[in-house]
Short mmCIF file of C-alpha atoms in Angstrom, two decimals:
data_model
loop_
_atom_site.label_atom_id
_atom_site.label_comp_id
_atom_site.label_asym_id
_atom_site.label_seq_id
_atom_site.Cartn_x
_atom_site.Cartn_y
_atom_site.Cartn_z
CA UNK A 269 -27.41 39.86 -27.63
CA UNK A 270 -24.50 42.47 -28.70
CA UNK A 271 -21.74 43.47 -26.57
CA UNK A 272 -20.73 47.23 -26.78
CA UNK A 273 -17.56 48.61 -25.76
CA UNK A 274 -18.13 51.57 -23.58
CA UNK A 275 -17.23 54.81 -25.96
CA UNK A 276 -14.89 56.14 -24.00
CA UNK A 277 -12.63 52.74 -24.82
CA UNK A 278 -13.60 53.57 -28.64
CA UNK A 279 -12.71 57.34 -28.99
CA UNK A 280 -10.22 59.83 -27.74
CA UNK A 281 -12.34 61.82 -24.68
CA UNK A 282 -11.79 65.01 -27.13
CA UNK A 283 -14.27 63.27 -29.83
CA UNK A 284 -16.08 61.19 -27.60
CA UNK A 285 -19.61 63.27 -28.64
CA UNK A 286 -20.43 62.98 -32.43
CA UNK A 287 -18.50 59.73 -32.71
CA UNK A 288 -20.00 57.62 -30.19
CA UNK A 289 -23.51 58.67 -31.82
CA UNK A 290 -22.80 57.39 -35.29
CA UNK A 291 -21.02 54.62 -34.27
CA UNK A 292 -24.17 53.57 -32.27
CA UNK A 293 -26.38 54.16 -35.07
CA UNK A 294 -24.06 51.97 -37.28
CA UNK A 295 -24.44 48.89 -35.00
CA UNK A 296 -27.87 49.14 -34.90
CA UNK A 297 -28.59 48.75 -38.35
CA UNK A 298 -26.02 45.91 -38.55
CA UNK A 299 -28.02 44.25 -35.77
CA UNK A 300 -31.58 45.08 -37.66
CA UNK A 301 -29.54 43.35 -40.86
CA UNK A 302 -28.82 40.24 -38.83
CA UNK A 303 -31.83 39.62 -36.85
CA UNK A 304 -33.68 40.01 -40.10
CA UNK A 305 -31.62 37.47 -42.14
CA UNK A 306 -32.51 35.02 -39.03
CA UNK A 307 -36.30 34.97 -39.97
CA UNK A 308 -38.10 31.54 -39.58
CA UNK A 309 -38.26 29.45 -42.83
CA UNK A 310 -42.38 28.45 -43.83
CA UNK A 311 -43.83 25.59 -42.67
CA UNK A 312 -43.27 22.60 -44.76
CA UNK A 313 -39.47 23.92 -45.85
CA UNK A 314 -37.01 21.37 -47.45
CA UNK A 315 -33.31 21.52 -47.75
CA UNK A 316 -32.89 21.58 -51.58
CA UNK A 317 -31.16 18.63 -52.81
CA UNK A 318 -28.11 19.64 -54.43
CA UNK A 319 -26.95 16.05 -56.23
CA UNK A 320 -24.30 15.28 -53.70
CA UNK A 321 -24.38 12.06 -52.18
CA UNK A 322 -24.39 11.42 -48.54
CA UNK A 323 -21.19 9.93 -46.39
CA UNK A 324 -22.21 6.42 -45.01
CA UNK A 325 -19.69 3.78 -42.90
CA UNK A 326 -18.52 1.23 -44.06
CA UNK A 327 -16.58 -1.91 -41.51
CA UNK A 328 -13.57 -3.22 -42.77
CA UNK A 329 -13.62 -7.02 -43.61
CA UNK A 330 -13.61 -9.20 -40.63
CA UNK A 331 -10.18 -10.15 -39.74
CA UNK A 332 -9.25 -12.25 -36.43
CA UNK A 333 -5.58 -11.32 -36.92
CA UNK A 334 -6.36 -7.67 -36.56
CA UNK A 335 -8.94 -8.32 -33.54
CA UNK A 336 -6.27 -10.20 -31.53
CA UNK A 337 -3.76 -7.64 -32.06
CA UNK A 338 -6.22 -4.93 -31.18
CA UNK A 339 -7.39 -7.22 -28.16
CA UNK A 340 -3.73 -7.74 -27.03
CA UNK A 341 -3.25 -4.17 -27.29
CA UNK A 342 -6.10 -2.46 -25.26
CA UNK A 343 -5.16 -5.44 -22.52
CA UNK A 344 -1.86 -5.13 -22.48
CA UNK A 345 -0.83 -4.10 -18.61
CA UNK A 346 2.59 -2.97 -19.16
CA UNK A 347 3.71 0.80 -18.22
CA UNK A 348 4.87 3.27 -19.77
CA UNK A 349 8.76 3.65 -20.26
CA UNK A 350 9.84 6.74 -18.01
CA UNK A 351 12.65 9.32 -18.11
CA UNK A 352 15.13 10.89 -15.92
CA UNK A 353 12.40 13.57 -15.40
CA UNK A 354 9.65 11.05 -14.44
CA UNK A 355 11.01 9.65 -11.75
CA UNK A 356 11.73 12.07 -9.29
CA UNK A 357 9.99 12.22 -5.47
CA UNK A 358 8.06 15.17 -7.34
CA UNK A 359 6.07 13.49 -10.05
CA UNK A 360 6.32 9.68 -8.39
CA UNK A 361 5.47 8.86 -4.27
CA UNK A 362 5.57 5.61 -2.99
CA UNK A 363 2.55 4.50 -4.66
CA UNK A 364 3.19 5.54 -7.84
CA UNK A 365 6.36 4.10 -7.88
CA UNK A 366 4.21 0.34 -6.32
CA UNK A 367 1.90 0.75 -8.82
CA UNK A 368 4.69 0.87 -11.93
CA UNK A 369 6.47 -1.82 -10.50
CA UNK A 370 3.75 -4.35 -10.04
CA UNK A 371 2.33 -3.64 -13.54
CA UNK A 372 5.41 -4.22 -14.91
CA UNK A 373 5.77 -7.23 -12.88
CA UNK A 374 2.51 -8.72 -14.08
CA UNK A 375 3.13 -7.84 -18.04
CA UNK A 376 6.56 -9.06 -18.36
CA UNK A 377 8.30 -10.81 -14.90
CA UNK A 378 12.26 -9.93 -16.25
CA UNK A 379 11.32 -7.13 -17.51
CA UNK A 380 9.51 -6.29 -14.14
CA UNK A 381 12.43 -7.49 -11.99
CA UNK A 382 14.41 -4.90 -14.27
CA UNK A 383 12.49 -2.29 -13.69
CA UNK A 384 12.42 -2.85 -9.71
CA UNK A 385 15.98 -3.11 -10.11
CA UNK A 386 15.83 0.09 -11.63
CA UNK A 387 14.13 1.43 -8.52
CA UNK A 388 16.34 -0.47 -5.60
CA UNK A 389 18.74 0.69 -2.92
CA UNK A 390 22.29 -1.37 -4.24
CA UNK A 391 23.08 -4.01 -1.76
CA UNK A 392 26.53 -4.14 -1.46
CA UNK A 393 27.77 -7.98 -0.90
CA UNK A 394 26.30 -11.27 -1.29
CA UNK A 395 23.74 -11.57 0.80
CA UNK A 396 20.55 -10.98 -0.70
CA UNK A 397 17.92 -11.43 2.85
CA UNK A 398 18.38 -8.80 5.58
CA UNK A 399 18.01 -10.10 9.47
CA UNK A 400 14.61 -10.01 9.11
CA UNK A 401 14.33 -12.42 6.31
CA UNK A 402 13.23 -9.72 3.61
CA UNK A 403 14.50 -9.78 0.19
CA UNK A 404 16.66 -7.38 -1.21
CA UNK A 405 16.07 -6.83 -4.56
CA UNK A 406 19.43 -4.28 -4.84
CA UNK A 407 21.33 -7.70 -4.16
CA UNK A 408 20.82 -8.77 -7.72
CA UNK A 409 23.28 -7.83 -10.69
CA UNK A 410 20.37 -7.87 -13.32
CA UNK A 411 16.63 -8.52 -13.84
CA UNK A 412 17.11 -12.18 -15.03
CA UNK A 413 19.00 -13.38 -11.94
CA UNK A 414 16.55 -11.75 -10.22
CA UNK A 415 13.33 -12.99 -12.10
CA UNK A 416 15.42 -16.57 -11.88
CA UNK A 417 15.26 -16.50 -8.30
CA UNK A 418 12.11 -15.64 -7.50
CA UNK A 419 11.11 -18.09 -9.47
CA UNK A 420 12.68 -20.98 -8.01
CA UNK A 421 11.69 -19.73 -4.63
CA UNK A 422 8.54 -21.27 -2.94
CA UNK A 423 7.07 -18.24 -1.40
CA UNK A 424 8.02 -15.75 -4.11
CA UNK A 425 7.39 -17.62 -7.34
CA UNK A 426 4.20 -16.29 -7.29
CA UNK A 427 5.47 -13.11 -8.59
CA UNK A 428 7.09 -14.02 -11.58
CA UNK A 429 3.38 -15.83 -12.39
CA UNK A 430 1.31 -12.75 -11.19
CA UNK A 431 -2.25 -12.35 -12.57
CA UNK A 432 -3.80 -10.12 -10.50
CA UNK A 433 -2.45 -7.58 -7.67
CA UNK A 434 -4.07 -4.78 -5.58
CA UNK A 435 -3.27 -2.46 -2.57
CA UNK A 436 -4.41 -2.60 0.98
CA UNK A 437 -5.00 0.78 1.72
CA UNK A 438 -2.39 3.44 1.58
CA UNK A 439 1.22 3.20 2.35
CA UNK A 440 2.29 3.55 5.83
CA UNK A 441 4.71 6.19 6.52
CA UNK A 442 7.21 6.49 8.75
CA UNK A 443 10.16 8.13 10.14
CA UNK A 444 8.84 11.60 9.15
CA UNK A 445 7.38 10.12 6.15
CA UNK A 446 11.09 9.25 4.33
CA UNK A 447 9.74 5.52 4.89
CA UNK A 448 6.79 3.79 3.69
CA UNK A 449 6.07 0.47 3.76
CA UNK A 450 2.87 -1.25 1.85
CA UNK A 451 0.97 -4.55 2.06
CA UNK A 452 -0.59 -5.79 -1.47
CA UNK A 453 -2.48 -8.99 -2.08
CA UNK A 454 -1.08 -11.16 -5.07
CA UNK A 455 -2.23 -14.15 -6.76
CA UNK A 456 -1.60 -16.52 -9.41
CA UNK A 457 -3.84 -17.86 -12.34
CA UNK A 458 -6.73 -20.09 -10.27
CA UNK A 459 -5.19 -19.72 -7.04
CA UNK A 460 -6.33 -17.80 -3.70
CA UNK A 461 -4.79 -14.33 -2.81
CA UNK A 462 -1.69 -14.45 -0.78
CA UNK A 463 0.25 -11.42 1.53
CA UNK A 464 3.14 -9.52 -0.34
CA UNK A 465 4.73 -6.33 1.28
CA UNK A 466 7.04 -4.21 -0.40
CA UNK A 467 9.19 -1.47 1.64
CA UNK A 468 10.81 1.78 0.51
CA UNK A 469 12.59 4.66 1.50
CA UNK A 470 13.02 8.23 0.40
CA UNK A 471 16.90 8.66 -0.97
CA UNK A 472 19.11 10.90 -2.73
CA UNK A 473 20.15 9.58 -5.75
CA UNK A 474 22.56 11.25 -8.55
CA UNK A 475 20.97 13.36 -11.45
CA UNK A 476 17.09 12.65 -9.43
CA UNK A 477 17.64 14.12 -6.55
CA UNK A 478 15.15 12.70 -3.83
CA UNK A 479 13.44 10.08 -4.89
CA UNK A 480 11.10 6.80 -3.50
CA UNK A 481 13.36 3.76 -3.78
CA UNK A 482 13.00 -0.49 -2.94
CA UNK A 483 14.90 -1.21 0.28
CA UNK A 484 13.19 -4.80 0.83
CA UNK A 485 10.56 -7.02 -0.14
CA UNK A 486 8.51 -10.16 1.81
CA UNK A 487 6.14 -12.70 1.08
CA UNK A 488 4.24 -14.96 3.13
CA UNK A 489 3.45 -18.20 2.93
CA UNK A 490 1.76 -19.66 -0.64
CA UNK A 491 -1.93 -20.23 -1.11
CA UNK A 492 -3.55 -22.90 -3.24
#
């Protein structure tokens, strides 16, 4: 089918009469001209071969050095690097912000205690447990210290030897939702699933603005 302007979009209204007639006979013989050079071919028609040869595939030699890099690269669990832009209570709520953390946790452990560091309230001090006996991760000067003592910690070793993680449910908010506080299950490599909670709290922070930060983590127990 043809789509037609209405004439009055095509032709001042002084010329509108004469106009809109020939221009209506001129599209219909260009529409007579190209429904008739879409006739059917005759039975039995061929495309005529005109020498070229076809494309075909060909796979590249078999190479396990290439495979395991591809392998290691579709696998690989570790998040994107993110800007000043990126980070903001805009683009990242407190899942977001759970979600980059633990996968940065589980592809690299100093590299994911940097990046938590990244995202924690600064503990001021030397104390690095609240009253409740939660970690605080702002209590640490740098992501090796960090990674170094969760690693020689009983409960919390776990972490820096994560192979899987998931969330139970959502986040729980609180305190007109500038608090949320959220339970994962962690495990190591062979080993059961074991309770890991990770608290945060929406702050002002310079250049950001608002933005979901670590306040505390806890871990309970250690499962075999």
């Amino acid at each position: 089918p043809f789509f037609c302007w209405p004439a009055h979009t095509l032709y001042p209204a002084a010329h509108r009469g004469p106009y809109c007639v020939v221009g209506m006979i001129a599209l219909l013989h260009v529409s007579a001209v190209a429904v008739g050079s879409l006739q059917a071919k005759p039975l039995g028609w061929q495309p005529r071969n005109t020498g070229r040869s076809r494309c075909s595939l060909r796979c590249l030699d078999d190479s396990t050095d290439l495979w395991d890099s591809l392998r290691a690269r579709l696998e690989t669990t570790a998040p994107p690097p993110l800007g000043v832009d990126d980070i903001g209570a805009d683009k990242m709520g407190p899942s977001d912000v759970i979600s980059h953390l633990m996968r940065g946790m589980q592809a690299d452990s100093v590299q994911g205690c940097t990046t938590m560091l990244g995202f924690a309230v600064k503990e001021p001090g030397e104390r690095c447990e609240d009253t409740l006996g939660q970690l605080l991760p702002g209590a640490f000067s740098d992501g090796v210290s960090f990674q170094q003592y969760l690693n020689d910690h009983e409960r919390y070793n776990t972490l820096t030897q994560l192979a899987e993680w998931k969330c139970m449910g959502p986040p729980q908010m609180s305190d007109m939702s500038r608090k949320a506080a959220q339970k994962l299950l962690v495990r190591r490599d062979g080993c059961n699933w074991e309770d890991f909670f990770i608290n945060l709290l929406l702050g002002d922070a310079e250049v950001v603005g608002k933005r979901w930060l670590v306040t505390s983590i806890y871990k309970q127990g250690v499962a075999n």
